[in-house]
DNA sequence: CGAATAGTTGAGGACTATCAAAAGTGGTGG
DNA sequence: CCACCACTTTTGATAGTCCTCAACTATTCG
């Protein structure tokens, strides 16, 4: 995989987060790094360690996972080419999770001290990176919701939707279809299910016409249908993040009762919905 | 609640994240704000909005939640006094979740533009805040694991352990006991369970001697016992984060097979554990 | 005291896990 | 080109955790 193409893609990604200038871009382009390869399943960062490099993914896929004491594995996020995996490794003193290669991967390992220099000397860049980690946090929140409050079909459908959009953005697929980066066991570890149940649910979704499958290729005949069946709403990916925050007037949610202004203010609440905690009843 | 006491507590919290100097502390102390109150259950930030203030919690508890299309509610995190809730509201253009008061709360609302000024003019402070959001992200990862791969008893026990440590740190409880900030329905929404099952599980845990309850007060007769029964390991809270990252030699995990160095490097893998993805078998 | 919120209990059912094994896929070497 | 091996996907049968519905009790607060 071409390093500078991927670097440029990453720069464009950061520019969607915050405005950069020429010196910021130049600093990114001149980052020292060593090129590394890892085979599928090998560990790139281990829980408990303090890595001395942060890694820009060049080709292939990686994921982050945590284990329970009795061996249950939960995948908590995944990364595609152009992602800076493990930026937090430069700022936190101890890794709280493992990063593992999903496929054979190429990546550029950048010494932590150069990342720290970058942060110190390029505030705009630091802000773009910070925002990037905030978007990651938003994705974690959605995953908590996904495994916590959705059934198997919705969980898997939601994951397939996220794959579609993120692969599309990286030029590796479309919302009509893509080569799924994960096998069924890994999908199970993303969704908190067993591989057997993932298999059955995928088959059921195919029977319903939500998806079609050709080996590992996922085809989505009706994007809107899959989205709605999965409760998928892409807001949490913050795809249209545009640098500076803007004034408050795009409330484009389909769901929910956006009653206009926030009720940040003092005032005791009396409306029924407020008293019930605004949890809408079952549909 | 005393504003300046809470502010000082927040400053100390940031100083655990990154070193600050006098001008940083002075800048925090001179932040302009408006004092606000919100009653239990009222919304402080609404999904889809772009708040123009960020909020420092002074007294009471708040939580973040997301809803599924059919009304399921998932709490994704909670906040105690001294926390800057919704720092990301200053950097992301659209809120992806709701922030709601758990109890009656007092908070200080700081206009976003002053937060942005702070970030621009106080790089050390910006880094401390960034690290704080990275710790939040780490907590989300643990919550994904919690709802994805643990049973009801472990999920609830894990949450009770997290309460204990965080309340302890805030001076609002100890690992021997504390006033639980949440009722059983809210615990259910944190753990992806129903309130009925939470009730039964709490009773079972009490029968086992893992906890004792006096109304909303949780007593923990044997901290180690509860921790182990819940698979709780506080690494993910990054309590001992010490500013600058340190060199790599504290591998103090009890669990897991830390085989020393990372295998970041090239090399095809051949060992059995690597091929199996290093997922330990059931205990 | 009465209304509202929170906690408790029971019975039955649904979703998902577990155990076991067969069939399909892909790569390797003779 | 085929046999062989590892891995992945698929299928069946059974069990269990957790949910749903419904009602009852305890606690809080005006």
Coordinates of C-alpha atoms (C1' of nucleotides) in Angstrom, one line a residue:
Chain A
X1 CA 0.0 0.0 0.0
X2 CA 1.3 3.4 -0.9
X3 CA 2.3 5.3 2.2
X4 CA 1.9 8.8 0.8
X5 CA -1.5 8.2 -0.6
X6 CA -2.7 6.9 2.8
X7 CA -1.0 9.9 4.5
X8 CA -2.8 12.3 2.2
X9 CA -6.1 10.5 2.9
X10 CA -5.4 10.9 6.6
X11 CA -4.6 14.6 6.1
X12 CA -7.9 15.1 4.3
X13 CA -9.7 13.3 7.2
X14 CA -8.1 15.6 9.7
X15 CA -9.1 18.6 7.6
X16 CA -12.7 17.5 7.9
X17 CA -12.2 17.8 11.6
X18 CA -10.5 21.2 11.9
X19 CA -8.8 23.6 9.4
X20 CA -5.1 23.0 8.9
X21 CA -2.5 25.2 7.2
X22 CA 0.5 24.3 5.1
X23 CA 2.9 24.0 8.0
X24 CA 0.5 21.5 9.7
X25 CA 0.3 19.4 6.5
X26 CA 4.1 19.6 6.1
X27 CA 4.6 18.5 9.7
X28 CA 2.4 15.5 9.1
X29 CA 4.2 14.6 5.8
X30 CA 7.6 14.8 7.4
X31 CA 6.8 12.6 10.4
X32 CA 9.5 10.0 10.9
X33 CA 8.2 6.4 10.9
X34 CA 9.1 2.8 10.4
X35 CA 7.2 0.7 8.1
X36 CA 5.8 -2.5 9.7
X37 CA 3.8 -5.5 8.7
X38 CA 1.7 -7.8 10.9
X39 CA 0.0 -11.0 10.0
X40 CA -3.7 -11.6 10.6
X41 CA -4.5 -12.1 14.3
X42 CA -1.2 -10.7 15.6
X43 CA -1.2 -8.1 18.3
X44 CA -0.2 -4.6 17.6
X45 CA -0.8 -3.2 21.1
X46 CA -1.2 -5.3 24.2
X47 CA -3.3 -4.4 27.2
X48 CA -1.1 -3.2 30.1
X49 CA 1.7 -2.1 27.9
X50 CA 2.9 1.5 27.2
X51 CA 3.7 1.5 23.5
X52 CA 6.4 3.9 22.4
X53 CA 4.9 4.3 18.9
X54 CA 1.6 5.2 17.5
X55 CA 0.5 3.6 14.3
X56 CA -1.0 4.8 11.1
X57 CA -2.8 2.0 9.3
X58 CA -1.8 1.7 5.7
X59 CA -3.6 -1.4 4.4
X60 CA -5.7 -4.1 5.9
X61 CA -8.0 -3.9 8.9
X62 CA -7.4 -3.9 12.7
X63 CA -9.7 -4.0 15.7
X64 CA -9.6 -3.2 19.4
X65 CA -10.7 -5.9 21.8
X66 CA -11.0 -6.6 25.5
X67 CA -11.3 -9.9 27.3
X68 CA -13.3 -10.9 30.4
X69 CA -11.7 -13.0 33.0
X70 CA -13.3 -16.1 31.7
X71 CA -12.2 -15.7 28.1
X72 CA -15.1 -13.8 26.6
X73 CA -13.9 -11.5 23.9
X74 CA -15.5 -8.2 23.0
X75 CA -14.4 -6.2 19.9
X76 CA -15.0 -2.6 20.8
X77 CA -14.0 -0.9 17.5
X78 CA -12.3 -1.5 14.2
X79 CA -10.0 0.5 12.0
X80 CA -9.5 0.9 8.2
X81 CA -6.6 2.3 6.2
X82 CA -6.0 6.0 6.9
X83 CA -6.9 5.7 10.6
X84 CA -4.4 6.6 13.3
X85 CA -4.9 3.6 15.5
X86 CA -3.8 4.1 19.1
X87 CA -3.3 7.8 19.2
X88 CA -4.3 7.6 22.9
X89 CA -1.2 5.4 23.4
X90 CA 0.8 8.6 23.1
X91 CA -1.2 10.3 25.9
X92 CA -2.2 7.6 28.3
X93 CA 0.4 5.8 30.3
X94 CA -1.1 2.3 30.0
X95 CA -3.0 0.6 27.3
X96 CA -6.4 -0.5 28.6
X97 CA -7.2 -2.8 25.6
X98 CA -5.6 -4.9 22.9
X99 CA -5.2 -3.8 19.2
X100 CA -5.1 -6.8 16.9
X101 CA -4.8 -7.2 13.1
X102 CA -7.9 -8.5 11.4
X103 CA -6.1 -9.2 8.2
X104 CA -2.5 -9.0 7.2
X105 CA -1.7 -5.3 7.7
X106 CA 0.9 -2.7 6.7
X107 CA 1.3 0.3 9.0
X108 CA 3.6 3.1 9.8
X109 CA 4.9 3.3 13.4
X110 CA 5.6 6.8 14.5
X111 CA 7.6 7.3 17.7
X112 CA 5.5 8.8 20.5
X113 CA 7.8 11.7 21.1
X114 CA 7.3 12.9 17.6
X115 CA 3.5 12.7 18.1
X116 CA 3.9 14.8 21.2
X117 CA 6.1 17.3 19.4
X118 CA 3.4 17.6 16.8
X119 CA 0.8 18.2 19.4
X120 CA 3.0 20.8 21.1
X121 CA 3.9 22.7 18.0
X122 CA 0.7 22.4 15.9
X123 CA -2.3 23.4 17.9
X124 CA -4.7 23.1 14.9
X125 CA -3.4 19.6 14.2
X126 CA -3.8 18.8 17.9
X127 CA -7.3 19.9 17.8
X128 CA -8.1 17.9 14.7
X129 CA -6.7 14.8 16.4
X130 CA -8.6 15.5 19.6
X131 CA -11.8 15.8 17.6
X132 CA -11.0 12.5 15.9
X133 CA -10.7 10.8 19.3
X134 CA -14.0 12.5 20.3
X135 CA -15.7 10.9 17.2
X136 CA -14.2 7.6 18.3
X137 CA -15.8 8.1 21.7
X138 CA -19.1 8.8 20.0
X139 CA -18.8 5.5 18.1
X140 CA -18.2 3.7 21.4
X141 CA -21.4 5.2 22.9
X142 CA -23.4 3.9 19.9
X143 CA -21.8 0.5 20.4
X144 CA -22.9 0.5 24.0
X145 CA -26.4 1.2 22.9
X146 CA -26.1 -1.4 20.2
X147 CA -25.1 -4.3 22.4
X148 CA -27.1 -3.1 25.3
X149 CA -30.5 -2.4 23.8
X150 CA -30.9 -4.1 20.4
X151 CA -31.7 -7.6 19.5
X152 CA -29.5 -9.8 17.3
X153 CA -30.9 -8.7 14.0
X154 CA -30.7 -5.0 14.8
X155 CA -27.2 -5.4 16.2
X156 CA -25.8 -7.2 13.2
X157 CA -27.7 -4.9 10.8
X158 CA -26.3 -1.9 12.5
X159 CA -22.8 -3.2 12.3
X160 CA -23.3 -3.9 8.6
X161 CA -24.6 -0.4 8.1
X162 CA -21.5 1.1 9.9
X163 CA -19.2 -1.0 7.7
X164 CA -21.0 0.2 4.6
X165 CA -20.6 3.9 5.4
X166 CA -17.1 3.7 6.7
X167 CA -15.8 1.5 3.8
X168 CA -17.6 3.8 1.4
X169 CA -15.8 6.8 2.9
X170 CA -12.5 5.0 2.5
X171 CA -13.2 4.0 -1.1
X172 CA -13.4 0.3 -0.2
X173 CA -17.0 -0.3 -0.8
X174 CA -20.4 1.3 -1.2
X175 CA -23.8 1.2 0.5
X176 CA -24.9 -1.2 -2.2
X177 CA -22.3 -3.8 -1.3
X178 CA -18.8 -4.5 0.0
X179 CA -16.4 -7.2 1.0
X180 CA -17.1 -7.7 4.7
X181 CA -13.8 -7.4 6.6
X182 CA -15.0 -9.7 9.4
X183 CA -15.9 -13.4 9.6
X184 CA -18.9 -14.5 11.6
X185 CA -17.0 -15.1 14.8
X186 CA -15.7 -11.6 14.7
X187 CA -19.1 -10.2 14.0
X188 CA -20.2 -12.1 17.1
X189 CA -17.5 -10.5 19.1
X190 CA -18.6 -7.1 18.0
X191 CA -22.2 -7.6 18.8
X192 CA -22.0 -9.7 22.0
X193 CA -23.5 -12.8 20.4
X194 CA -22.3 -16.3 19.6
X195 CA -21.1 -17.1 16.1
X196 CA -23.8 -19.7 15.8
X197 CA -26.5 -17.1 16.5
X198 CA -24.8 -14.7 14.1
X199 CA -25.0 -17.3 11.4
X200 CA -28.7 -17.9 11.9
X201 CA -29.5 -14.3 12.1
X202 CA -27.6 -13.5 8.9
X203 CA -29.5 -16.3 7.2
X204 CA -32.8 -15.0 8.4
X205 CA -31.9 -11.5 7.3
X206 CA -31.0 -12.9 3.9
X207 CA -34.4 -14.7 3.8
X208 CA -36.1 -11.5 4.6
X209 CA -34.3 -9.7 1.7
X210 CA -32.5 -7.3 4.0
X211 CA -29.1 -8.4 2.6
X212 CA -27.7 -10.9 0.0
X213 CA -24.5 -12.7 0.5
X214 CA -21.9 -14.2 -1.9
X215 CA -19.2 -15.8 0.3
X216 CA -17.9 -12.8 2.3
X217 CA -19.4 -10.2 0.1
X218 CA -22.4 -8.4 1.5
X219 CA -24.9 -6.9 -0.9
X220 CA -27.5 -4.4 0.3
X221 CA -30.5 -4.4 -2.1
X222 CA -32.3 -1.7 -0.2
X223 CA -30.2 0.6 1.9
X224 CA -33.1 2.5 3.5
X225 CA -34.8 -0.8 4.4
X226 CA -31.7 -2.2 6.2
X227 CA -31.1 1.1 7.9
X228 CA -34.6 1.2 9.3
X229 CA -34.7 -2.4 10.3
X230 CA -31.5 -1.8 12.2
X231 CA -32.3 1.5 13.8
X232 CA -29.3 2.9 12.1
X233 CA -28.8 6.7 12.1
X234 CA -25.4 7.9 11.0
X235 CA -25.3 11.0 13.2
X236 CA -22.9 9.3 15.6
X237 CA -20.2 8.9 13.0
X238 CA -20.0 12.8 12.7
X239 CA -19.3 12.5 9.0
X240 CA -20.2 16.0 8.3
X241 CA -18.1 17.5 11.1
X242 CA -16.9 20.9 9.7
X243 CA -14.1 22.3 11.8
X244 CA -15.6 25.1 13.9
X245 CA -18.9 24.3 15.7
X246 CA -21.8 26.1 14.0
X247 CA -24.9 27.8 15.3
X248 CA -27.7 25.7 16.5
X249 CA -30.2 25.0 13.7
X250 CA -29.8 21.7 12.1
X251 CA -32.1 19.3 13.8
X252 CA -32.4 16.7 11.1
X253 CA -33.3 13.6 13.2
X254 CA -36.1 11.4 12.0
X255 CA -36.7 9.9 15.4
X256 CA -37.4 11.4 18.7
X257 CA -39.3 14.5 19.8
X258 CA -37.0 17.5 19.3
X259 CA -39.0 20.1 20.9
X260 CA -36.8 22.9 19.6
X261 CA -34.8 24.5 22.4
X262 CA -33.0 22.7 25.1
X263 CA -34.5 23.0 28.5
X264 CA -31.2 23.7 30.2
X265 CA -32.8 26.1 32.5
X266 CA -34.0 26.2 36.0
X267 CA -37.7 25.5 36.3
X268 CA -39.4 22.5 37.9
X269 CA -40.7 20.1 35.3
X270 CA -44.3 19.2 35.2
X271 CA -45.1 17.7 31.8
X272 CA -45.8 14.0 31.7
X273 CA -43.0 13.2 29.3
X274 CA -40.5 15.0 31.5
X275 CA -41.6 13.1 34.6
X276 CA -41.4 9.8 32.9
X277 CA -37.8 10.6 31.9
X278 CA -38.9 11.1 28.2
X279 CA -38.6 7.5 27.4
X280 CA -41.2 6.9 24.6
X281 CA -43.4 3.9 25.0
X282 CA -42.9 0.8 22.9
X283 CA -44.0 1.5 19.3
Chain B
X1 CA -22.6 23.6 46.4
X2 CA -19.6 25.7 46.6
X3 CA -18.4 26.7 43.2
X4 CA -14.8 27.4 43.9
X5 CA -14.3 24.2 45.9
X6 CA -15.6 22.2 43.0
X7 CA -13.5 24.2 40.6
X8 CA -10.4 23.5 42.6
X9 CA -11.3 19.8 42.6
X10 CA -11.6 19.9 38.9
X11 CA -8.2 21.7 38.6
X12 CA -6.6 18.9 40.7
X13 CA -8.3 16.4 38.5
X14 CA -6.8 18.0 35.4
X15 CA -3.4 18.1 37.1
X16 CA -3.5 14.4 37.4
X17 CA -3.8 14.3 33.7
X18 CA -1.1 16.7 32.6
X19 CA 1.1 19.3 34.4
X20 CA -0.4 22.8 34.6
X21 CA 1.2 26.1 35.5
X22 CA -0.2 29.1 37.4
X23 CA -1.5 30.8 34.3
X24 CA -3.4 27.6 33.4
X25 CA -5.0 27.5 36.8
X26 CA -5.7 31.2 36.7
X27 CA -7.4 30.8 33.4
X28 CA -9.6 28.1 34.7
X29 CA -10.5 30.1 37.8
X30 CA -11.4 33.2 35.7
X31 CA -13.7 31.3 33.3
X32 CA -17.0 33.2 33.0
X33 CA -20.0 31.1 33.7
X34 CA -23.7 31.2 34.6
X35 CA -24.9 29.2 37.5
X36 CA -27.8 26.9 36.6
X37 CA -30.0 24.4 38.3
X38 CA -31.9 21.5 36.8
X39 CA -34.4 19.2 38.4
X40 CA -34.1 15.4 38.4
X41 CA -34.7 14.0 35.0
X42 CA -34.5 17.2 33.1
X43 CA -32.4 17.4 30.0
X44 CA -29.2 19.4 30.0
X45 CA -28.1 18.5 26.4
X46 CA -30.4 17.1 23.8
X47 CA -29.3 14.8 21.0
X48 CA -29.2 16.7 17.7
X49 CA -28.6 20.1 19.3
X50 CA -25.4 22.2 19.2
X51 CA -25.1 23.6 22.7
X52 CA -23.4 26.9 23.1
X53 CA -22.2 26.2 26.6
X54 CA -20.3 23.4 28.3
X55 CA -21.1 22.5 31.8
X56 CA -19.1 21.9 35.0
X57 CA -21.2 19.8 37.3
X58 CA -21.2 21.3 40.9
X59 CA -23.5 19.1 42.8
X60 CA -25.7 16.1 42.1
X61 CA -25.3 13.5 39.4
X62 CA -26.0 13.4 35.6
X63 CA -25.9 10.7 33.0
X64 CA -25.6 10.4 29.2
X65 CA -28.1 8.3 27.4
X66 CA -29.2 7.2 23.9
X67 CA -32.5 5.8 22.8
X68 CA -33.3 3.2 20.2
X69 CA -36.1 3.8 17.7
X70 CA -38.5 1.7 19.7
X71 CA -37.9 3.4 23.0
X72 CA -35.2 1.3 24.6
X73 CA -33.0 3.5 26.7
X74 CA -29.3 2.9 27.3
X75 CA -27.3 4.9 29.8
X76 CA -23.7 5.2 28.4
X77 CA -22.0 7.0 31.2
X78 CA -22.5 9.0 34.4
X79 CA -21.0 12.1 35.9
X80 CA -20.3 13.4 39.4
X81 CA -19.4 16.8 40.8
X82 CA -16.2 18.1 39.4
X83 CA -16.7 16.6 36.0
X84 CA -16.9 18.8 32.9
X85 CA -19.9 17.2 31.3
X86 CA -20.1 17.7 27.6
X87 CA -16.7 19.1 26.8
X88 CA -17.2 17.5 23.3
X89 CA -20.1 19.9 22.8
X90 CA -17.5 22.6 22.3
X91 CA -15.7 20.7 19.6
X92 CA -18.3 18.6 17.8
X93 CA -21.0 20.3 15.8
X94 CA -23.9 18.1 16.8
X95 CA -24.7 16.3 20.0
X96 CA -25.0 12.5 19.4
X97 CA -26.7 11.8 22.8
X98 CA -28.7 13.3 25.6
X99 CA -27.3 14.4 28.9
X100 CA -29.9 14.2 31.7
X101 CA -29.9 15.0 35.4
X102 CA -30.1 12.0 37.6
X103 CA -30.8 14.1 40.7
X104 CA -31.4 17.8 41.2
X105 CA -28.1 19.3 40.0
X106 CA -26.2 22.6 40.2
X107 CA -23.9 23.3 37.4
X108 CA -21.8 26.1 35.9
X109 CA -22.5 26.8 32.2
X110 CA -19.5 28.2 30.4
X111 CA -19.9 29.7 26.9
X112 CA -18.3 27.5 24.2
X113 CA -16.2 30.4 22.9
X114 CA -14.5 30.7 26.2
X115 CA -13.7 27.0 26.2
X116 CA -12.3 27.4 22.7
X117 CA -10.2 30.4 23.8
X118 CA -8.9 28.3 26.7
X119 CA -7.9 25.5 24.3
X120 CA -6.2 28.0 22.0
X121 CA -4.2 29.8 24.6
X122 CA -3.4 27.1 27.1
X123 CA -1.9 24.1 25.4
X124 CA -1.2 22.3 28.7
X125 CA -4.8 22.7 29.7
X126 CA -5.9 21.6 26.3
X127 CA -3.9 18.4 26.7
X128 CA -5.3 17.7 30.1
X129 CA -8.8 18.1 28.8
X130 CA -8.0 15.9 25.8
X131 CA -6.6 13.2 28.1
X132 CA -9.7 13.5 30.2
X133 CA -11.9 12.8 27.1
X134 CA -9.5 9.8 26.3
X135 CA -10.2 8.4 29.8
X136 CA -13.9 8.8 29.1
X137 CA -13.4 6.8 25.9
X138 CA -11.7 4.1 27.9
X139 CA -14.7 3.9 30.2
X140 CA -17.0 3.5 27.1
X141 CA -14.8 0.6 25.9
X142 CA -15.2 -1.1 29.2
X143 CA -18.9 -0.6 29.2
X144 CA -19.1 -2.2 25.7
X145 CA -17.4 -5.2 27.2
X146 CA -19.6 -5.1 30.2
X147 CA -23.0 -5.2 28.4
X148 CA -21.6 -7.3 25.5
X149 CA -19.9 -10.2 27.4
X150 CA -20.9 -10.4 31.0
X151 CA -24.0 -11.9 32.7
X152 CA -26.4 -9.9 34.8
X153 CA -24.5 -10.5 38.1
X154 CA -21.2 -9.4 36.7
X155 CA -22.6 -6.4 34.9
X156 CA -24.3 -5.1 38.0
X157 CA -21.3 -5.9 40.2
X158 CA -19.0 -4.2 37.8
X159 CA -21.1 -1.1 37.8
X160 CA -21.3 -1.1 41.6
X161 CA -17.5 -1.4 41.7
X162 CA -17.1 1.6 39.3
X163 CA -19.5 3.6 41.5
X164 CA -17.4 2.7 44.6
X165 CA -14.1 3.9 43.1
X166 CA -15.4 7.0 41.5
X167 CA -17.4 8.1 44.4
X168 CA -14.5 7.4 46.7
X169 CA -12.3 9.6 44.5
X170 CA -14.8 12.4 44.7
X171 CA -15.1 12.0 48.5
X172 CA -18.7 10.8 48.2
X173 CA -18.3 7.2 49.4
X174 CA -15.8 4.5 49.9
X175 CA -15.2 0.9 48.7
X176 CA -16.9 -0.2 51.9
X177 CA -20.1 1.5 51.1
X178 CA -21.9 4.4 49.5
X179 CA -25.2 5.9 48.7
X180 CA -26.1 4.5 45.3
X181 CA -26.8 7.4 42.9
X182 CA -29.1 5.3 40.8
X183 CA -32.4 3.5 41.3
X184 CA -32.9 0.0 39.9
X185 CA -34.4 1.2 36.6
X186 CA -31.4 3.3 35.9
X187 CA -29.0 0.5 36.8
X188 CA -31.0 -1.6 34.3
X189 CA -30.5 1.1 31.7
X190 CA -26.7 1.1 32.4
X191 CA -26.4 -2.6 32.1
X192 CA -28.8 -3.4 29.2
X193 CA -31.2 -5.4 31.5
X194 CA -34.8 -4.9 32.7
X195 CA -35.4 -3.4 36.1
X196 CA -37.1 -6.6 37.2
X197 CA -34.0 -8.7 36.5
X198 CA -31.8 -6.1 38.2
X199 CA -34.0 -6.4 41.3
X200 CA -33.7 -10.2 41.3
X201 CA -30.0 -10.1 40.6
X202 CA -29.4 -7.6 43.4
X203 CA -31.3 -9.8 45.8
X204 CA -29.3 -12.8 44.7
X205 CA -26.0 -10.9 45.2
X206 CA -27.2 -9.9 48.7
X207 CA -28.1 -13.6 49.5
X208 CA -24.6 -14.6 48.3
X209 CA -23.1 -12.0 50.7
X210 CA -21.5 -10.0 47.8
X211 CA -23.3 -6.8 49.0
X212 CA -25.7 -5.6 51.6
X213 CA -28.4 -3.1 51.1
X214 CA -30.1 -0.6 53.3
X215 CA -32.6 1.2 51.1
X216 CA -30.4 2.9 48.5
X217 CA -27.2 2.4 50.5
X218 CA -24.8 -0.2 49.1
X219 CA -22.5 -1.9 51.6
X220 CA -19.6 -4.0 50.3
X221 CA -18.4 -6.4 53.0
X222 CA -15.6 -7.8 51.0
X223 CA -14.3 -5.5 48.2
X224 CA -11.9 -8.1 46.8
X225 CA -14.7 -10.6 46.6
X226 CA -17.1 -8.3 44.7
X227 CA -14.3 -7.2 42.4
X228 CA -13.4 -10.8 41.5
X229 CA -17.0 -11.9 41.2
X230 CA -17.6 -9.0 38.7
X231 CA -14.4 -9.3 36.7
X232 CA -13.6 -5.7 37.8
X233 CA -10.1 -4.3 37.1
X234 CA -9.7 -0.6 37.6
X235 CA -7.1 -0.1 34.9
X236 CA -9.6 1.3 32.5
X237 CA -10.3 4.2 34.8
X238 CA -6.7 5.4 34.5
X239 CA -6.7 6.7 38.0
X240 CA -3.0 6.8 38.2
X241 CA -2.5 8.7 35.0
X242 CA 0.6 10.8 35.6
X243 CA 0.9 13.5 33.0
X244 CA 3.7 12.5 30.7
X245 CA 3.7 8.9 29.5
X246 CA 6.4 6.8 31.1
X247 CA 8.7 4.1 29.8
X248 CA 7.3 0.7 29.2
X249 CA 7.8 -1.5 32.3
X250 CA 4.8 -1.8 34.5
X251 CA 2.8 -4.8 33.5
X252 CA 0.8 -5.3 36.6
X253 CA -2.2 -7.1 35.3
X254 CA -3.4 -10.1 37.2
X255 CA -5.3 -11.6 34.4
X256 CA -4.1 -12.5 30.9
X257 CA -0.9 -13.7 29.5
X258 CA 1.5 -10.8 29.2
X259 CA 4.3 -12.4 27.3
X260 CA 6.6 -9.5 27.8
X261 CA 7.3 -7.5 24.6
X262 CA 4.6 -6.7 22.0
X263 CA 4.9 -8.5 18.8
X264 CA 4.6 -5.4 16.7
X265 CA 7.1 -6.7 14.3
X266 CA 7.1 -8.3 10.9
X267 CA 7.4 -12.1 11.1
X268 CA 4.8 -14.7 10.4
X269 CA 3.2 -16.1 13.4
X270 CA 3.3 -19.8 14.2
X271 CA 2.5 -20.3 17.8
X272 CA -0.8 -21.9 18.6
X273 CA -2.0 -19.1 20.8
X274 CA -1.4 -16.6 18.0
X275 CA -3.3 -18.7 15.5
X276 CA -6.2 -19.0 17.8
X277 CA -6.4 -15.3 18.3
X278 CA -5.2 -15.7 21.9
X279 CA -8.6 -16.1 23.3
X280 CA -8.2 -18.2 26.4
X281 CA -10.5 -21.1 26.8
X282 CA -13.3 -21.0 29.3
X283 CA -12.0 -21.4 32.9
Chain C
dC1 C1' -53.4 10.5 54.7
dG2 C1' -53.1 9.9 49.6
dA3 C1' -50.7 10.2 45.4
dA4 C1' -46.5 9.0 43.1
dT5 C1' -42.3 6.7 42.8
dA6 C1' -39.5 2.7 43.7
dG7 C1' -38.9 -1.9 44.9
dT8 C1' -40.6 -6.9 45.1
dT9 C1' -42.8 -11.2 43.6
dG10 C1' -44.9 -14.9 40.4
dA11 C1' -45.8 -17.3 36.1
dG12 C1' -44.9 -18.1 31.4
dG13 C1' -42.5 -17.3 27.2
dA14 C1' -38.8 -15.6 24.0
dC15 C1' -34.3 -15.0 22.6
dT16 C1' -29.9 -16.5 22.7
dA17 C1' -26.4 -19.9 24.4
dT18 C1' -24.4 -24.5 24.6
dC19 C1' -23.0 -28.9 22.8
dA20 C1' -22.2 -31.7 18.8
dA21 C1' -21.3 -32.6 14.2
dA22 C1' -21.5 -32.0 9.1
dA23 C1' -20.5 -29.4 4.9
dG24 C1' -18.1 -25.9 2.4
dT25 C1' -13.8 -23.1 1.3
dG26 C1' -8.9 -22.2 0.6
dG27 C1' -4.2 -23.1 0.6
dT28 C1' -0.2 -26.6 0.4
dG29 C1' 2.4 -30.3 -1.3
dG30 C1' 3.1 -34.6 -3.6
Chain D
dC1 C1' -4.7 -32.5 -10.4
dC2 C1' -6.0 -34.5 -6.2
dA3 C1' -5.5 -35.4 -1.2
dC4 C1' -5.1 -33.2 3.0
dC5 C1' -5.4 -29.8 6.6
dA6 C1' -7.1 -25.7 8.8
dC7 C1' -10.6 -22.6 9.0
dT8 C1' -15.2 -21.0 8.3
dT9 C1' -20.0 -21.7 7.7
dT10 C1' -24.1 -24.4 8.5
dT11 C1' -27.4 -27.3 10.8
dG12 C1' -29.9 -29.8 14.8
dA13 C1' -31.4 -30.5 19.5
dT14 C1' -31.6 -28.8 24.1
dA15 C1' -31.0 -25.7 28.0
dG16 C1' -30.9 -21.4 30.4
dT17 C1' -30.7 -16.5 31.0
dC18 C1' -33.4 -12.9 30.8
dC19 C1' -37.9 -10.6 29.3
dT20 C1' -42.9 -9.7 29.5
dC21 C1' -47.1 -9.0 31.8
dA22 C1' -49.4 -8.3 36.0
dA23 C1' -50.0 -7.3 40.6
dC24 C1' -48.7 -6.2 45.2
dT25 C1' -45.8 -3.8 48.9
dA26 C1' -42.8 -0.2 50.6
dT27 C1' -41.1 4.4 50.7
dT28 C1' -41.3 9.4 50.0
dC29 C1' -43.4 13.8 50.2
dG30 C1' -46.9 17.4 50.1

